[in-house]
CSV table of C-alpha atoms and ligand atoms in Angstrom, one decimal:
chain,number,residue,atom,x,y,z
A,97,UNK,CA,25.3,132.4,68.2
A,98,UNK,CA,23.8,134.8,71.1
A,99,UNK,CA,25.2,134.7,74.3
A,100,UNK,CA,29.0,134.0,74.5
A,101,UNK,CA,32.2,134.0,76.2
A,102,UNK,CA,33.5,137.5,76.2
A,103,UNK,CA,36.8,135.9,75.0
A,104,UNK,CA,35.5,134.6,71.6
A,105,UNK,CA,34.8,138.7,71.0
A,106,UNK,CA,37.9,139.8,72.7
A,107,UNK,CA,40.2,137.5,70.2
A,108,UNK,CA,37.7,138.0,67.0
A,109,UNK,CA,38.2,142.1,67.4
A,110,UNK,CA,42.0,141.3,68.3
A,111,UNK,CA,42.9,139.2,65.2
A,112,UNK,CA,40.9,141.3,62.8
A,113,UNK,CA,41.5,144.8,64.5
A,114,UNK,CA,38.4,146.4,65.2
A,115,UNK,CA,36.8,147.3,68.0
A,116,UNK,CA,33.3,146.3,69.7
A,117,UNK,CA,30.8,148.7,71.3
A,118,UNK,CA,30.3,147.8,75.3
A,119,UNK,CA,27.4,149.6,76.7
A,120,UNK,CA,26.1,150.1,80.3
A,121,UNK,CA,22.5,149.0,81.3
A,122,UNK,CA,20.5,148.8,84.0
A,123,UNK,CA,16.7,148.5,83.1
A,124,UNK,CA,14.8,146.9,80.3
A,125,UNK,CA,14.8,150.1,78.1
A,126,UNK,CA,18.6,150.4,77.7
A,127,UNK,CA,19.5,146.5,76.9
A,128,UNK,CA,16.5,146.2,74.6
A,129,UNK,CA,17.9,149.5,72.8
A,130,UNK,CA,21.5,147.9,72.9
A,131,UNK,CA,20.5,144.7,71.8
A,132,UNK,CA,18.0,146.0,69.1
A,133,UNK,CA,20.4,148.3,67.6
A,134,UNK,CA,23.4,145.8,67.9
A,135,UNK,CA,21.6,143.1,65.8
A,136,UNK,CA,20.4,145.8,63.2
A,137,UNK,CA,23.8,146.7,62.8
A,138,UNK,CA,25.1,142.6,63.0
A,139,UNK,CA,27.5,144.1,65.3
A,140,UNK,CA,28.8,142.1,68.4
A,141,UNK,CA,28.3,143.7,71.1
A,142,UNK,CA,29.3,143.6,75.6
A,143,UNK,CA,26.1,144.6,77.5
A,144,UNK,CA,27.4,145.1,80.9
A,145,UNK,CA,26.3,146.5,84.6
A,146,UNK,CA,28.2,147.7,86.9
A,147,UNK,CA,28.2,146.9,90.7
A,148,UNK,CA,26.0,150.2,90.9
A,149,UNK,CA,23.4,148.8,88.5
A,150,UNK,CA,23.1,145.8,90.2
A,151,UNK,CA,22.5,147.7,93.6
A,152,UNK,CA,19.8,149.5,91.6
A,153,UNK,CA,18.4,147.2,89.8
A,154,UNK,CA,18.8,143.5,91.4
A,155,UNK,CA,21.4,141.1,89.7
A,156,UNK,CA,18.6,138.8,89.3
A,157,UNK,CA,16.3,141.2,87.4
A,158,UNK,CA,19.2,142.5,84.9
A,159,UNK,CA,20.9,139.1,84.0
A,160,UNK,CA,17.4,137.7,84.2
A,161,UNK,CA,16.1,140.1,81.0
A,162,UNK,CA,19.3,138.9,79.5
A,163,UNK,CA,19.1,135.1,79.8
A,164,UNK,CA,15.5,135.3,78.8
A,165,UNK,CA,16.1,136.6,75.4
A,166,UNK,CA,19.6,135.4,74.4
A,167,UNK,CA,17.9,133.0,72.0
A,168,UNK,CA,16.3,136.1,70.3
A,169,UNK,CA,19.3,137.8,68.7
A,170,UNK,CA,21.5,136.2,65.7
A,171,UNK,CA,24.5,138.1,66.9
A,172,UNK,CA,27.3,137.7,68.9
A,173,UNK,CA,27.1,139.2,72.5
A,174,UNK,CA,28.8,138.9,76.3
A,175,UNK,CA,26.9,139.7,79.5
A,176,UNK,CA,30.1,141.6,81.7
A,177,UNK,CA,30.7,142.7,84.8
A,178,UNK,CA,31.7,146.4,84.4
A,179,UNK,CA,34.4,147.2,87.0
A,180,UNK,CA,33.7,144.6,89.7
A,181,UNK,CA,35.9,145.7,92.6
A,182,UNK,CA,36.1,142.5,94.6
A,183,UNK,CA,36.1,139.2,94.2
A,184,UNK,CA,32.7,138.9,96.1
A,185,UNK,CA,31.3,141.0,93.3
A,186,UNK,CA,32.6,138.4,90.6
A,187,UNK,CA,31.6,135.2,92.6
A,188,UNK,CA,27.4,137.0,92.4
A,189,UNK,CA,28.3,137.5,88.6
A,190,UNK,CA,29.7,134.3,87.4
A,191,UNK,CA,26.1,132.7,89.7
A,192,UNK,CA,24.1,134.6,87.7
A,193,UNK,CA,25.4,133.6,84.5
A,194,UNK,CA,27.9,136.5,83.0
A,195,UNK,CA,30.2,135.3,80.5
A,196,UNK,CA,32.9,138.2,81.2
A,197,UNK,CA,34.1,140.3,83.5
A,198,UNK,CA,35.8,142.8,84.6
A,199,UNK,CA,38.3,142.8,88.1
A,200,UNK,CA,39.0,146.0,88.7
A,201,UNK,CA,41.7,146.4,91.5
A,202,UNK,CA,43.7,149.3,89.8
A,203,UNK,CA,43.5,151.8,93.0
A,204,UNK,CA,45.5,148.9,95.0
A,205,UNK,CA,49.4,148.9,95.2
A,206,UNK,CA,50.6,146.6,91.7
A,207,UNK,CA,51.4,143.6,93.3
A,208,UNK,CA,48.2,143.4,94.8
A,209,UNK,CA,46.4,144.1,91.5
A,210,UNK,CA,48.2,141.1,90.2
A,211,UNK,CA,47.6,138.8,93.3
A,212,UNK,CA,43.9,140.0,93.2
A,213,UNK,CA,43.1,139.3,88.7
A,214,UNK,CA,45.1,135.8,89.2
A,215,UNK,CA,42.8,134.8,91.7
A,216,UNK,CA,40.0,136.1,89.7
A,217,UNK,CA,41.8,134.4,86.3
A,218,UNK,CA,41.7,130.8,88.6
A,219,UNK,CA,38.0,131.4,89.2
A,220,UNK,CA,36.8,132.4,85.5
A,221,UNK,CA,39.0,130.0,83.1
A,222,UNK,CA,38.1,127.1,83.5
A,223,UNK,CA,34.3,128.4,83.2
A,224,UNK,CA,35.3,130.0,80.1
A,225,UNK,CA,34.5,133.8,81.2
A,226,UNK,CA,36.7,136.1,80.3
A,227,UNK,CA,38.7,138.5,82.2
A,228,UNK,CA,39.0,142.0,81.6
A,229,UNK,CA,41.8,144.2,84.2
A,230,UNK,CA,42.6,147.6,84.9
A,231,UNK,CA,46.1,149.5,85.1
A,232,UNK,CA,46.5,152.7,86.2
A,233,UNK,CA,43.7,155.2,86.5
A,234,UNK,CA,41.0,157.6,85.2
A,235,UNK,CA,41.4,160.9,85.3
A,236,UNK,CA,39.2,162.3,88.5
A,237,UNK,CA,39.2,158.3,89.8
A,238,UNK,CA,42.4,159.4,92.3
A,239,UNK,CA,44.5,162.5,93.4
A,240,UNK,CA,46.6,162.0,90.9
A,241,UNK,CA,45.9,160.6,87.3
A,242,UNK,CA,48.5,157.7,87.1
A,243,UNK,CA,48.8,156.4,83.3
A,244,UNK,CA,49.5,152.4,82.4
A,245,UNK,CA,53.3,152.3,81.9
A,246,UNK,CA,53.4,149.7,78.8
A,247,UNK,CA,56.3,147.5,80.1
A,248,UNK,CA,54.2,146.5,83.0
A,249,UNK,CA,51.1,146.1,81.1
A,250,UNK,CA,53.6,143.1,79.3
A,251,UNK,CA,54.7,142.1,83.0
A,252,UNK,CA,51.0,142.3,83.9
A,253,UNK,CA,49.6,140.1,81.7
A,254,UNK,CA,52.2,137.3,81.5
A,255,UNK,CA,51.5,136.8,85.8
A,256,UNK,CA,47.9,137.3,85.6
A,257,UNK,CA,46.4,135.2,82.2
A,258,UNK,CA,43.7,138.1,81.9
A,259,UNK,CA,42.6,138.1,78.7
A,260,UNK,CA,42.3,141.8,78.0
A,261,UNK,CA,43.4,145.0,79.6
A,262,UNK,CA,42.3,148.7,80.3
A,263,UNK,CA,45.4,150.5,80.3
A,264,UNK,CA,44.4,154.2,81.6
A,265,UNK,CA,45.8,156.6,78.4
A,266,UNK,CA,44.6,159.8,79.3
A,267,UNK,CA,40.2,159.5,79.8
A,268,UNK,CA,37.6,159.5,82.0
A,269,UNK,CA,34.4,158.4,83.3
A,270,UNK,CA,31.3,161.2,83.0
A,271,UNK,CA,30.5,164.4,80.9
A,272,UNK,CA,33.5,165.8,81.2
A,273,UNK,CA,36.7,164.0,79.5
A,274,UNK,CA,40.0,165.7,78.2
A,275,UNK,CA,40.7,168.0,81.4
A,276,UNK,CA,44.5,167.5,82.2
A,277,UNK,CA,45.0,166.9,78.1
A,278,UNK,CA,43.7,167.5,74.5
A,279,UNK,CA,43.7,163.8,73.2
A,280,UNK,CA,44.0,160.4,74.3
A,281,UNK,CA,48.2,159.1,74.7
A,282,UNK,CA,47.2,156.9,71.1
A,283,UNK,CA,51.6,156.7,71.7
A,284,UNK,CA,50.7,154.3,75.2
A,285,UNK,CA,47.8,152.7,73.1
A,286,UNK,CA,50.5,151.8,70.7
A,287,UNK,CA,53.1,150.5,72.6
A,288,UNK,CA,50.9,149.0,74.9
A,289,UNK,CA,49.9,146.8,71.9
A,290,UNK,CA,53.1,146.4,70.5
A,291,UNK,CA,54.3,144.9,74.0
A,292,UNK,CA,51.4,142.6,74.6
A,293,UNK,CA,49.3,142.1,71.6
A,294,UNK,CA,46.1,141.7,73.6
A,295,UNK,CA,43.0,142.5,73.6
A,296,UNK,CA,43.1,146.6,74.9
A,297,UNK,CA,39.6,148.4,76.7
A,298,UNK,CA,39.3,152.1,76.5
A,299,UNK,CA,36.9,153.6,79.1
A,300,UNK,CA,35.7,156.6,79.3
A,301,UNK,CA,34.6,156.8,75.6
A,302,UNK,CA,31.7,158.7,75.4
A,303,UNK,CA,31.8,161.8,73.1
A,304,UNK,CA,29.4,164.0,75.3
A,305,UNK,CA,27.3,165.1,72.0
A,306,UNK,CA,26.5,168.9,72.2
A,307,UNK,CA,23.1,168.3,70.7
A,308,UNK,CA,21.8,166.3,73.8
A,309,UNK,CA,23.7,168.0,76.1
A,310,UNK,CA,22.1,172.0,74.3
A,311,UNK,CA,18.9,169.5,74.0
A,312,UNK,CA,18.7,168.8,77.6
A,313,UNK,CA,19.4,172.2,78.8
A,314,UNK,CA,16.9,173.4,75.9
A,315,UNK,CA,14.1,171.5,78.0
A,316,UNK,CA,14.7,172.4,81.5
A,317,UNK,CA,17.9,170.2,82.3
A,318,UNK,CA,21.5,172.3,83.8
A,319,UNK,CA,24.2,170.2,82.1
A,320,UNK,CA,27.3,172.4,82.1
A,321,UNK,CA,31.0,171.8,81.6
A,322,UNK,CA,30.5,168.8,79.4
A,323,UNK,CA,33.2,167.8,77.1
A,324,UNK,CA,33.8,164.1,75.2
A,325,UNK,CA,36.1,162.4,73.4
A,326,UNK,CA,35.4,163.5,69.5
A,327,UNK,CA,34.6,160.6,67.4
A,328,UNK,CA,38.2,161.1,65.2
A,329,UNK,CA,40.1,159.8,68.7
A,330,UNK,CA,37.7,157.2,68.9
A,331,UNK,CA,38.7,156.3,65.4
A,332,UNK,CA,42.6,156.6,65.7
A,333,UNK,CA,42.4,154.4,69.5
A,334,UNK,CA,41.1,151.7,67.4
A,335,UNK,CA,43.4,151.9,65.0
A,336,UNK,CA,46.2,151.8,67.7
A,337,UNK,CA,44.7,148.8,69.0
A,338,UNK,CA,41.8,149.1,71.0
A,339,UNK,CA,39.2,146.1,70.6
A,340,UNK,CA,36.1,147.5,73.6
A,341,UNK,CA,35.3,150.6,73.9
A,342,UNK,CA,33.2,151.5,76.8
A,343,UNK,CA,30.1,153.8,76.5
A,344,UNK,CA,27.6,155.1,79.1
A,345,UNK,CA,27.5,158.6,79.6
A,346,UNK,CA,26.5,158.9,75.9
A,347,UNK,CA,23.4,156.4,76.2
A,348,UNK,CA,22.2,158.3,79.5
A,349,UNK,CA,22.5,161.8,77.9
A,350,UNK,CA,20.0,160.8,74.7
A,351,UNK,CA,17.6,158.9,76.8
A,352,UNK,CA,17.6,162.1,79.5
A,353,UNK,CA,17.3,164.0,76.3
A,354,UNK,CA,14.2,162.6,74.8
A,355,UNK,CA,12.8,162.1,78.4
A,356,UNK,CA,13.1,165.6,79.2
A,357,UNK,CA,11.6,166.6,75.2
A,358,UNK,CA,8.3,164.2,75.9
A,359,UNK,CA,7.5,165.5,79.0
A,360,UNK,CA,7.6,168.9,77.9
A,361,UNK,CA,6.4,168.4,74.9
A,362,UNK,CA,3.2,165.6,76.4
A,363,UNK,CA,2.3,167.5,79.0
A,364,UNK,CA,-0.7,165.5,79.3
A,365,UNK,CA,0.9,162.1,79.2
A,366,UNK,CA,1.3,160.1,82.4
A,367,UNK,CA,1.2,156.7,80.5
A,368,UNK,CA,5.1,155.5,81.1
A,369,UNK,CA,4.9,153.4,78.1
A,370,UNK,CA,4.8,157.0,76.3
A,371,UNK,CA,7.6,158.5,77.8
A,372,UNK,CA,9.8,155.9,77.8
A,373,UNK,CA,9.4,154.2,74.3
A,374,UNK,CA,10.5,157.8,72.8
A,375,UNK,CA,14.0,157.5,75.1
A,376,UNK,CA,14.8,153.8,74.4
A,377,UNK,CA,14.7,154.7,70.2
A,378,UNK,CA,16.6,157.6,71.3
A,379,UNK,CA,19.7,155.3,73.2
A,380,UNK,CA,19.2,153.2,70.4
A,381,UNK,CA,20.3,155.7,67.8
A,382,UNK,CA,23.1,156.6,69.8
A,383,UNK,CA,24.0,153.0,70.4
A,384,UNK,CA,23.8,152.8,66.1
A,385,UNK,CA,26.3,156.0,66.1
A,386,UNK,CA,28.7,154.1,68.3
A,387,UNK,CA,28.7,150.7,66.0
A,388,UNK,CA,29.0,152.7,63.0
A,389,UNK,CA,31.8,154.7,64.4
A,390,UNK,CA,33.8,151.8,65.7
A,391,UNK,CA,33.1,150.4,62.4
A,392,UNK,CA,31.9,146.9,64.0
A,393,UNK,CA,28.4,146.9,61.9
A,394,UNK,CA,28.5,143.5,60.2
A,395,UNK,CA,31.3,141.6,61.6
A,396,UNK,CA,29.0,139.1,63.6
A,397,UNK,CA,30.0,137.6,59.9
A,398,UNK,CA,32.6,136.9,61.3
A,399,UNK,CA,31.8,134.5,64.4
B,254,G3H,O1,31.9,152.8,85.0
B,254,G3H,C1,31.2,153.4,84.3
B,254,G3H,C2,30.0,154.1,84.5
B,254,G3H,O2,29.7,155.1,83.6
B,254,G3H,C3,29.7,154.5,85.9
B,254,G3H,O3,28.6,153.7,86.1
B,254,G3H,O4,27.3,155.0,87.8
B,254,G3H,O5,26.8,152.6,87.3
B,254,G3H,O6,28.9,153.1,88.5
B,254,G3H,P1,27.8,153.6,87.5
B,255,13P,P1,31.7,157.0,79.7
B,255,13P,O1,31.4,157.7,81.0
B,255,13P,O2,32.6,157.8,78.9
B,255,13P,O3,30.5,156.6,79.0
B,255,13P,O4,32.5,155.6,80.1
B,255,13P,C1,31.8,154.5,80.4
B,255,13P,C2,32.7,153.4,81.0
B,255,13P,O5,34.0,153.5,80.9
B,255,13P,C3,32.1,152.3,81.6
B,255,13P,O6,33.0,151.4,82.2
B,256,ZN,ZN1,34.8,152.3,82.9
């Protein structure tokens, strides 16, 4: 079973209450270390790309890698569109073969979040790709941090048919998380959950670990004012109900890590294949850590 509808995962992590690891990609090394460590783990798994990566990297090239080698992996995974902003975006996405994505549209006024998912939920269901939506925002997105209020998450949903939501609970995107608050709102998690029981994203999930960010600086990098999400609010937002949990400052900090280490360390080396093999293992631990952490090793049993 390898490449799937990101609602068979959605539902699977819903009804059984875990979460799945969705990780950010945009070049060979980072899927092949996602998809590598996902099926060594026999975890599903969301490889996604945001619009960014696509303007980097060529939508052809990064759902191209994918499609070529979905026949290579026993488990369970979904190609997504990480916080598509339009509906232009999600039109180049479904072409290409994703089987999820994500409408982001949570900067607009609410009733034009809702006009803009529905008409992305009328494109994607009757395909089968799944729709992931946004409330509210990251902290450092806007002006103002504006949290997903839980009664219109319910509201939300029931006008829109998306088949999972991001509610904002208190995170952020980048290396430094936690500014305005000590710990992710688990209470809005909850209630959130309790109100809709449906499949709930949490963005912003990296846990920043000090020994890439002291590695990096170690070996010539200047990462300062880094701060994550420790690993025991990871644990407790799954527990309150979170099924995806996005990560992609944490794969970009290893491999800049071990980039920064072999180049030091090899000054000689100018054979890419050298430098780069070291970073991929070194995403693909971190990729393990994540799995392990949301506890989704071996539950592509479960598909
Ligand atoms: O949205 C999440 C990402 O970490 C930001 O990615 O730089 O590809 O837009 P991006
Ligand atoms: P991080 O920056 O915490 O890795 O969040 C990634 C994310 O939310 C991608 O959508
Ligand atoms: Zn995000």
């Amino acid at each position: 079973m390898p490449l799937v509808s990101g609602r068979i995962i959605f539902d699977k992590a819903n009804e059984f209450g875990f979460a799945v690891g969705a990780f950010n990609f945009s070049n060979l090394e980072f899927l092949k270390a996602i998809l590598e460590a996902a099926e060594e783990e026999e975890a599903p798994v969301f490889v996604q790309t945001t619009e960014k990566a696509i303007r980097y990297a060529g939508i052809e090239y990064l759902s191209g890698m994918v499609h070529a080698v979905k026949d290579r992996y026993k488990i369970p995974f979904a190609l997504h569109l990480d916080h598509g902003k339009s509906i232009d975006t999600v039109l180049l996405a479904i072409r290409h073969g994703y089987t999820s994505v994500m409408i982001d549209a949570s900067d607009k006024p609410y009733e034009e979040n809702v006009k803009i998912t529905s008409e992305v939920v009328s494109l994607c269901a009757p395909l089968g790709i799944s729709v992931e939506a946004e409330l509210g925002n990251l902290e450092g997105e806007e002006a103002e941090t504006r949290l997903a209020d839980p009664e219109q998450a319910k509201d939300f949903l029931l006008r829109t048919g998306a088949d999972a939501l991001a509610p904002a609970v208190g995170t952020a995107h980048g290396i430094l998380k936690l500014r305005e608050r000590s710990e992710i709102d688990f209470e809005r998690i909850k209630r959130t959950k309790e109100l809709t029981n449906a499949p709930l994203v949490l963005h912003g999930a990296s846990g920043v670990y000090k020994e890439y960010v002291e590695g990096i600086n170690l070996y010539g990098g200047l990462v300062k004012e880094a701060k994550g999400i420790p690993d025991d609010q990871i644990k407790r937002a799954v527990e309150m109900g979170i099924n995806k949990v996005n990560t992609d400052t944490d794969l970009r900090l290893a491999f800049t890590y071990a980039l920064r280490k072999i180049l030091a360390e090899e000054k000689s080396t100018i054979d890419p294949r050298k430098i780069l093999k070291p970073a991929m293992e070194e995403v693909k631990e971190v990729v393990k850590r994540k799995i392990r952490l949301l506890r989704s090793s071996g539950k592509a049993s479960l598909f």
